[in-house]
Amino acid sequence: MAKFEVRFEGDTCKGCELCRVFCPKGLITMSPQINKKGYGPATIERMDECIGCKSCALVCPDGAIGIFKAEQNNEGKEATK
């Protein structure tokens, strides 16, 4: 179960790859799907390995990345804040 959720604004991302370079765990990849701007936006495949350091969000020049801590709700399902 993931402790953090990384959300990418796919249509805002210009594919500069700074987030990929600065991720200490090497979790960020570039999507082969092209966004509205004509770029392959950043994505993450192994969300459960994210340590929530926010390095990717801090270096993103477009503010296209948000990091949220996942929490358990009363039913044992994952919720995010």
XYZ file of N, CA, C and O in Angstrom, residues 7-16 30-43 60-66:
124
model
N 0.676 13.218 -7.760
C -0.264 13.597 -8.819
C 0.432 14.539 -9.798
O 0.994 15.554 -9.397
N 0.369 14.168 -11.049
C 0.971 14.971 -12.114
C -0.141 15.629 -12.924
O -1.109 14.966 -13.299
N -0.010 16.904 -13.200
C -0.922 17.606 -14.107
C -0.361 17.365 -15.503
O 0.511 18.101 -15.973
N -0.838 16.311 -16.130
C -0.295 15.870 -17.405
C -0.313 16.911 -18.505
O 0.603 16.973 -19.322
N -1.336 17.746 -18.537
C -1.426 18.753 -19.591
C -0.596 20.000 -19.285
O -0.389 20.841 -20.149
N -0.114 20.131 -18.055
C 0.742 21.257 -17.681
C 2.218 20.929 -17.906
O 3.019 21.808 -18.213
N 2.559 19.656 -17.779
C 3.950 19.199 -17.888
C 4.499 19.443 -19.293
O 3.861 19.147 -20.292
N 5.741 19.975 -19.344
C 6.383 20.206 -20.641
C 7.506 19.201 -20.911
O 8.295 19.368 -21.829
N 7.585 18.163 -20.073
C 8.546 17.084 -20.312
C 9.998 17.464 -20.122
O 10.873 16.884 -20.758
N 10.294 18.396 -19.233
C 11.679 18.838 -19.042
C 12.542 17.790 -18.333
O 13.764 17.863 -18.372
N 8.946 9.133 -18.090
C 8.218 10.005 -19.007
C 7.237 9.155 -19.804
O 7.601 8.103 -20.335
N 6.010 9.599 -19.870
C 4.954 8.858 -20.562
C 5.147 8.890 -22.075
O 5.519 9.923 -22.627
N 4.869 7.780 -22.734
C 4.931 7.777 -24.199
C 3.723 8.487 -24.825
O 3.753 8.840 -25.993
N 2.683 8.722 -24.019
C 1.501 9.435 -24.522
C 1.786 10.925 -24.532
O 2.342 11.470 -23.584
N 1.399 11.583 -25.593
C 1.659 13.010 -25.775
C 0.503 13.834 -25.196
O -0.667 13.528 -25.413
N 0.844 14.911 -24.471
C -0.189 15.780 -23.905
C -0.599 16.870 -24.904
O -0.117 16.899 -26.042
N -1.452 17.787 -24.470
C -1.959 18.858 -25.345
C -0.865 19.791 -25.845
O -1.003 20.427 -26.881
N 0.235 19.881 -25.097
C 1.346 20.744 -25.501
C 2.315 20.040 -26.446
O 3.251 20.649 -26.943
N 2.108 18.743 -26.645
C 2.977 17.988 -27.540
C 4.160 17.318 -26.853
O 5.120 16.925 -27.507
N 4.087 17.172 -25.523
C 5.178 16.568 -24.756
C 4.728 15.264 -24.109
O 3.550 15.065 -23.834
N 5.697 14.404 -23.807
C 5.444 13.203 -23.025
C 5.575 13.563 -21.554
O 6.685 13.792 -21.081
N 4.472 13.665 -20.815
C 4.525 14.131 -19.429
C 5.109 13.094 -18.467
O 5.175 11.906 -18.761
N 5.512 13.579 -17.307
C 6.054 12.720 -16.258
C 4.957 11.851 -15.670
O 3.784 12.228 -15.638
N 5.358 10.686 -15.196
C 4.442 9.761 -14.537
C 5.240 8.926 -13.546
O 6.469 8.964 -13.534
N 9.941 21.241 -10.109
C 9.075 21.398 -11.288
C 8.837 22.884 -11.583
O 8.206 23.583 -10.789
N 9.318 23.373 -12.719
C 9.160 24.798 -13.032
C 7.724 25.200 -13.355
O 7.392 26.383 -13.333
N 6.874 24.215 -13.615
C 5.486 24.506 -13.976
C 4.496 24.205 -12.858
O 3.290 24.369 -13.054
N 4.963 23.746 -11.718
C 4.060 23.422 -10.608
C 3.075 22.320 -10.973
O 1.935 22.345 -10.538
N 3.529 21.369 -11.759
C 2.644 20.324 -12.274
C 2.595 19.068 -11.402
O 1.969 18.091 -11.767
N 3.243 19.104 -10.235
C 3.326 17.917 -9.389
C 2.845 18.231 -7.980
O 3.231 19.229 -7.384
N 1.999 17.357 -7.449
C 1.545 17.456 -6.065
C 1.803 16.145 -5.352
O 1.637 15.074 -5.935
